[in-house]
Coordinates of C-alpha atoms and ligand atoms in Angstrom, one line a residue:
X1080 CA -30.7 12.2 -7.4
X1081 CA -31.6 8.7 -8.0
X1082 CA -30.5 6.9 -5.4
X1083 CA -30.8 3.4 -4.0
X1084 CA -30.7 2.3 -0.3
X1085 CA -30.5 -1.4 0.2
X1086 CA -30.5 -2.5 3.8
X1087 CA -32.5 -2.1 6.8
X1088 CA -35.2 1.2 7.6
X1089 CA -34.2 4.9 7.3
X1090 CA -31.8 6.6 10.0
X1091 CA -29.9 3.1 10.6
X1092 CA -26.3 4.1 11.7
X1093 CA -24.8 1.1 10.1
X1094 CA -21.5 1.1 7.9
X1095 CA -22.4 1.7 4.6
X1096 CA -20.7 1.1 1.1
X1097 CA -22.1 4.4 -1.7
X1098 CA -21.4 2.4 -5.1
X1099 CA -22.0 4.7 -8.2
X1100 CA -22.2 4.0 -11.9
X1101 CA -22.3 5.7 -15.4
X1102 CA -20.4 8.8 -14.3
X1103 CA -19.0 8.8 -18.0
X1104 CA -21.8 8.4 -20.2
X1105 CA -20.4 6.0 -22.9
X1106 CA -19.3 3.0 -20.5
X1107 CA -22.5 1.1 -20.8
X1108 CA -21.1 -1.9 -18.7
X1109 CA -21.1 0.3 -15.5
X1110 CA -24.5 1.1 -15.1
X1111 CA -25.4 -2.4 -16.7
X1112 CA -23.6 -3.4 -13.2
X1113 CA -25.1 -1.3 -10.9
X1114 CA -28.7 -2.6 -12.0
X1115 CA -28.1 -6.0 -11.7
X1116 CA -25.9 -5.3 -8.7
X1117 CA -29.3 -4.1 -7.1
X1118 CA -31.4 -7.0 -8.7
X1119 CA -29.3 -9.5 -7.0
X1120 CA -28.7 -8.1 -3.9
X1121 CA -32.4 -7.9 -3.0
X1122 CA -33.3 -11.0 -5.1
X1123 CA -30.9 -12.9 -2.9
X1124 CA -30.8 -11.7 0.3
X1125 CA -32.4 -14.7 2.6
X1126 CA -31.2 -17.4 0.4
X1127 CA -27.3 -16.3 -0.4
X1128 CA -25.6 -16.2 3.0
X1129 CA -22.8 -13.6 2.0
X1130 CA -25.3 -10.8 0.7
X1131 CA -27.8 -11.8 3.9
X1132 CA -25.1 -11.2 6.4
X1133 CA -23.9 -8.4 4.2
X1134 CA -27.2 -6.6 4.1
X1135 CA -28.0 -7.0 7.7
X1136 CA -24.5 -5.1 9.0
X1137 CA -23.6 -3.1 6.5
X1138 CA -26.4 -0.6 3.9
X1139 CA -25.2 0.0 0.6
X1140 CA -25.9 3.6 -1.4
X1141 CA -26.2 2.8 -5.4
X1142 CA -26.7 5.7 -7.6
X1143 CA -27.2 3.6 -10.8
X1144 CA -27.1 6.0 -13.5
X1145 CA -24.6 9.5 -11.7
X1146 CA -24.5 10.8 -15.9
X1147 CA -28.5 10.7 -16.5
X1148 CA -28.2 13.7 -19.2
X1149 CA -25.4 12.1 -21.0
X1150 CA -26.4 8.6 -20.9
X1151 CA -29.5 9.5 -22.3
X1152 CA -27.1 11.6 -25.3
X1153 CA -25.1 8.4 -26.1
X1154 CA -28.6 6.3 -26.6
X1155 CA -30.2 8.8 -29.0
X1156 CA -27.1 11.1 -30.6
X1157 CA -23.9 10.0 -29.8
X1158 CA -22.7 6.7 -28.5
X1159 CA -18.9 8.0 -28.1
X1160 CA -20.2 10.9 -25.5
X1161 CA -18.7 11.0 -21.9
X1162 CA -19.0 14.1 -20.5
X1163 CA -22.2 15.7 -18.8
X1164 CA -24.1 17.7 -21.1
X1165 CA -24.5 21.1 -19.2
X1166 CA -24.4 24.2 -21.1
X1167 CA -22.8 27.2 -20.2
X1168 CA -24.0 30.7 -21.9
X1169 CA -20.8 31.8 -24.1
X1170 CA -19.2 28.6 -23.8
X1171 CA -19.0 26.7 -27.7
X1172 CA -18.9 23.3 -26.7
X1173 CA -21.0 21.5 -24.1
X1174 CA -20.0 19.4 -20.8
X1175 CA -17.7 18.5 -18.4
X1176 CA -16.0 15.6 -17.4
X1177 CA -17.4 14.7 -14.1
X1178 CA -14.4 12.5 -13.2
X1179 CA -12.1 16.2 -13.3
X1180 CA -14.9 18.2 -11.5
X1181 CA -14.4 16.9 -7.8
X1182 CA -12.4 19.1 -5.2
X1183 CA -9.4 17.1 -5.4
X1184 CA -6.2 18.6 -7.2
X1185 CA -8.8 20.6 -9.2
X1186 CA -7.6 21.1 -12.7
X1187 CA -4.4 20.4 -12.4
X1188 CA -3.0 17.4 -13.8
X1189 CA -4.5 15.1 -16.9
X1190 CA -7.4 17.7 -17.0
X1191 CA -8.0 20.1 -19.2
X1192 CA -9.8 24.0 -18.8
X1193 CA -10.7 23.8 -22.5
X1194 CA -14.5 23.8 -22.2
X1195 CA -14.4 21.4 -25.9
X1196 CA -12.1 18.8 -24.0
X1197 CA -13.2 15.5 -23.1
X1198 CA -11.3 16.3 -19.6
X1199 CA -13.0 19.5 -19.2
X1200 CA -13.1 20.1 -15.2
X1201 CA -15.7 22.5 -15.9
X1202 CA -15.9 26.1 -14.7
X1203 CA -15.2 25.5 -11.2
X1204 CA -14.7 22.6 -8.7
X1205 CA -18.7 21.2 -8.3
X1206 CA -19.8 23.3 -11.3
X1207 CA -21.7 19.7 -12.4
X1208 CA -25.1 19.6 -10.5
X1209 CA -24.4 15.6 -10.9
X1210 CA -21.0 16.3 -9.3
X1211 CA -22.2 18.8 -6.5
X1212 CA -25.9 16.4 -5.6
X1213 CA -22.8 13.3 -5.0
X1214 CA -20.5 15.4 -3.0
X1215 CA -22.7 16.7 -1.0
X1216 CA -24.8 13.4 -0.1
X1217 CA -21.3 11.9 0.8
X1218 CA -20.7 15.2 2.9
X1219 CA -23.9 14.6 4.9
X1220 CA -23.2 11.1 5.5
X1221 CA -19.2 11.1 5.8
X1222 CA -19.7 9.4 9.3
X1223 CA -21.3 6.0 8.0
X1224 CA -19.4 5.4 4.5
X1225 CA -16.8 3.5 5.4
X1226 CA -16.2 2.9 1.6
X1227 CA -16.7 4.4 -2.2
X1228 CA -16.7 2.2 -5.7
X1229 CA -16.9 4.1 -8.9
X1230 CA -17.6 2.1 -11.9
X1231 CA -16.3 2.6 -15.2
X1232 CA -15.0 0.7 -18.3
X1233 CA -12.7 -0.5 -20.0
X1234 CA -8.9 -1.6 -19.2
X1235 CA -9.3 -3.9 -16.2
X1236 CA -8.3 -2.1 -13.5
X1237 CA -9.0 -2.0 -9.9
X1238 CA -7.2 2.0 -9.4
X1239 CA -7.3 4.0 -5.4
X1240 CA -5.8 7.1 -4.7
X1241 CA -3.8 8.8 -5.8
X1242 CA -4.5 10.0 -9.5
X1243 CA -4.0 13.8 -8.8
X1244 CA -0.7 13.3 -7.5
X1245 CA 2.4 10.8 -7.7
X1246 CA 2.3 10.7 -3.9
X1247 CA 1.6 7.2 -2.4
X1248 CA -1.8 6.9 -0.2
X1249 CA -1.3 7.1 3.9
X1250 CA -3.3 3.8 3.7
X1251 CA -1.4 2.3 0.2
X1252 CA -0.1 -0.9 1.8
X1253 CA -3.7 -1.9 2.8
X1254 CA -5.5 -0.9 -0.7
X1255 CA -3.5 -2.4 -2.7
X1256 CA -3.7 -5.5 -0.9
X1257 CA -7.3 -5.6 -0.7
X1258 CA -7.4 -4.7 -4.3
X1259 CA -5.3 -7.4 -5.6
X1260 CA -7.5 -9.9 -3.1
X1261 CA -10.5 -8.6 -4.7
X1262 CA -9.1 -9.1 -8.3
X1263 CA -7.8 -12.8 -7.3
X1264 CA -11.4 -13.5 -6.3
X1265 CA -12.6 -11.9 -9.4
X1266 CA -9.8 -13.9 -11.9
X1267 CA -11.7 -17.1 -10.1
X1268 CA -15.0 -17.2 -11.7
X1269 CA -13.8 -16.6 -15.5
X1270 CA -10.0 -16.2 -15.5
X1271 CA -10.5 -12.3 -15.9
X1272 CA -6.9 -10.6 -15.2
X1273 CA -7.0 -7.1 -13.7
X1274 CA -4.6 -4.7 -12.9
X1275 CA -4.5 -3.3 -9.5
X1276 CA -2.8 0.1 -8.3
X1277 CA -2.4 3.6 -7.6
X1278 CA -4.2 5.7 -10.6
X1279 CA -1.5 8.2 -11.3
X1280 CA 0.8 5.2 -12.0
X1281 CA -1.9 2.3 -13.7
X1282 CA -3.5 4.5 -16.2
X1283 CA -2.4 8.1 -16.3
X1284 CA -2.5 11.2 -13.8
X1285 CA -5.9 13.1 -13.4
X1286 CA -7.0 15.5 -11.3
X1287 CA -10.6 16.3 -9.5
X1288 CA -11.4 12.1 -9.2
X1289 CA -14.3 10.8 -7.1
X1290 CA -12.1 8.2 -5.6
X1291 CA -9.3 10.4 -4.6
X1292 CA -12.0 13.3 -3.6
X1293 CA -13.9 10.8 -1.7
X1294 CA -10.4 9.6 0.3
X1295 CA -9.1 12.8 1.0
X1296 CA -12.6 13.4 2.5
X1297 CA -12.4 10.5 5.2
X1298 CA -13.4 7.3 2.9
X1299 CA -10.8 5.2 3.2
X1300 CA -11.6 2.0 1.1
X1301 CA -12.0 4.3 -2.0
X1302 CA -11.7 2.3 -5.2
X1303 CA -12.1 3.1 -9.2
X1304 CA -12.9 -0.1 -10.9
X1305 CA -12.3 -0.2 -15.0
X1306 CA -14.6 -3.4 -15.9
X1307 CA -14.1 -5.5 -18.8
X1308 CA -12.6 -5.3 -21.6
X1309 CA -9.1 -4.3 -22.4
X1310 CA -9.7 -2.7 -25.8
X1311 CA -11.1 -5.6 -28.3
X1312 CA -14.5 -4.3 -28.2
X1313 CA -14.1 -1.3 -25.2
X1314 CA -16.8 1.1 -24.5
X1315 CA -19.1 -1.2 -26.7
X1316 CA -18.6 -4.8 -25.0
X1317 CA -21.3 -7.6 -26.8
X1318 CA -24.4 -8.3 -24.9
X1319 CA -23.0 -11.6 -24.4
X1320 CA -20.4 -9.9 -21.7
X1321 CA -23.0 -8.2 -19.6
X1322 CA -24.3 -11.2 -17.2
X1323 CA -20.2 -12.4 -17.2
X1324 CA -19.0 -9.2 -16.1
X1325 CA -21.3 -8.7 -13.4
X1326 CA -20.9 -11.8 -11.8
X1327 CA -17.3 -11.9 -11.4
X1328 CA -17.6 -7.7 -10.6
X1329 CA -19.8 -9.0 -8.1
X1330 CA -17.1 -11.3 -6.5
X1331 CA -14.5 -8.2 -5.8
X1332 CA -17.1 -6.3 -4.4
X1333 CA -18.8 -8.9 -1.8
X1334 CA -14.5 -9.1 -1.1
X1335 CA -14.2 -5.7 -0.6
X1336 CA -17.1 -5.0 1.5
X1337 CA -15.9 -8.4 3.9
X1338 CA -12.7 -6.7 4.4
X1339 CA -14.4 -3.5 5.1
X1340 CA -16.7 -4.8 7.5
X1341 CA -13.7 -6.8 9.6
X1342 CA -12.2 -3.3 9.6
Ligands
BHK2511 O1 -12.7 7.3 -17.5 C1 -11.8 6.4 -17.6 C2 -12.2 5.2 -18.4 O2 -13.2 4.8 -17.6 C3 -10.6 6.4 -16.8 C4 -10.7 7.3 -15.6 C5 -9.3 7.2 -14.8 C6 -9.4 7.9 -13.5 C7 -9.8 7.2 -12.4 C8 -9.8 7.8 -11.1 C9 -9.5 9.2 -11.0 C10 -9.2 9.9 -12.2 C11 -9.1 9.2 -13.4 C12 -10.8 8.7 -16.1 O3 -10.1 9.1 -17.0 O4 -11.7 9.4 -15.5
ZN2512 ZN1 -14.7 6.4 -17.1

């Protein structure tokens, strides 16, 4: 798994914040973010004071690129792909939808066992090596990550738990206000408007989610952001978007981690 560490030496016990990108394989914005997320952070750290304190209490996990197989598929056969592009013997179509394979309402709602779907949660909860390699690096290191951000486009969102059910989060008061603090923060820079709330009710129910897997598991500051735009150009936002978007995604997440770090 290709994984980023940004802080201090190996073994360090400090909160940490696991940030993944390109879990579907046709939002190009989100591993554009991750990579210049990464840039920045270790480009600035000793001049900008927010990401020097940041990176001296807290490490951040990035895994740049979680769909590798079908990232690669949307650059050379087909932009529109999303799923992962396992193959199962006797199946006809290939993939699964990573964001419907995690142990979390598995397969139930807004997820489809059609193996040809775009929702496919694949043939059993982890079945996606991408999906089982995440979980279990979370597993291992459940007592540090303090917080989870999953990046995706389009819609302008800023979505936590619940999607796989209608039920309101133990911690709901408190997400939603930090979401809605991060998306102020975020408006400032370029007037960008997002939506902030729980999945289920802000897009559309779905079942086996990273955020909501990742909550139920412990992480409590476990958000799904849905980065620029809302529909004019979607999955394939102009060039000239890239360096906006990641600034003012940068903004909400510097928010987020302060909030985390004071908690
Ligand atoms: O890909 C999407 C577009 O990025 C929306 C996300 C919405 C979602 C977010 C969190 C949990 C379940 C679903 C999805 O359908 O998996
Ligand atoms: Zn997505």
């Amino acid at each position: 798994m290709h994984l980023l560490k940004i802080g201090r030496r190996t073994g360090s016990t400090k909160p940490a914040i696991f940030m993944d990108c390109g879990i579907h394989a046709r939002e190009w914005i989100s591993p554009a973010f991750c990579q210049w997320f990464i840039n920045k952070a270790v480009s600035t750290y000793g001049t900008d004071s927010q990401m020097t304190s940041l990176l001296d209490t807290m490490d951040i996990f990035v895994l740049p690129v979680f769909n590798i197989d079908g990232y690669e598929h949307t650059w050379k056969i087909d932009r529109m792909w999303r799923k992962t592009r396992s193959r199962r013997n006797g199946s006809p179509c290939v993939g699964a939808d990573p964001n419907r394979n995690f142990d979390a309402g598995w397969c139930t709602l807004g997820a489809s066992s059609n193996p040809c779907s775009d929702t496919y949660c694949g043939a059993s909860v982890e079945s996606e090596i991408e999906v089982r390699n995440v979980a279990d690096f979370i597993r291992k290191n459940k007592s540090v990550i303090k917080a989870y951000l999953t990046i995706h486009s389009y819609s302008q969102l800023l979505l936590f738990p619940y999607s796989y059910k209608y039920d309101l989060a133990a911690d709901h008061n408190e997400l939603l206000q930090v979401a809605e603090g991060a998306a102020e923060t975020l408006r400032s820079l370029y007037g960008t408007r997002y939506t902030s709330g729980p999945g289920a009710t802000t897009i559309y129910p779905a079942a086996g989610g990273s955020d909501d897997w990742a909550y139920d598991l412990g992480v409590k500051y476990s958000y799904t952001f849905e980065l620029r735009d809302t529909g004019r150009y979607g999955f394939l936002l102009p060039e000239s978007q890239i360096q906006p978007t990641c600034e003012e995604t940068m903004l909400a997440v510097k928010y987020i981690a302060a909030h985390v770090l004071k908690n």
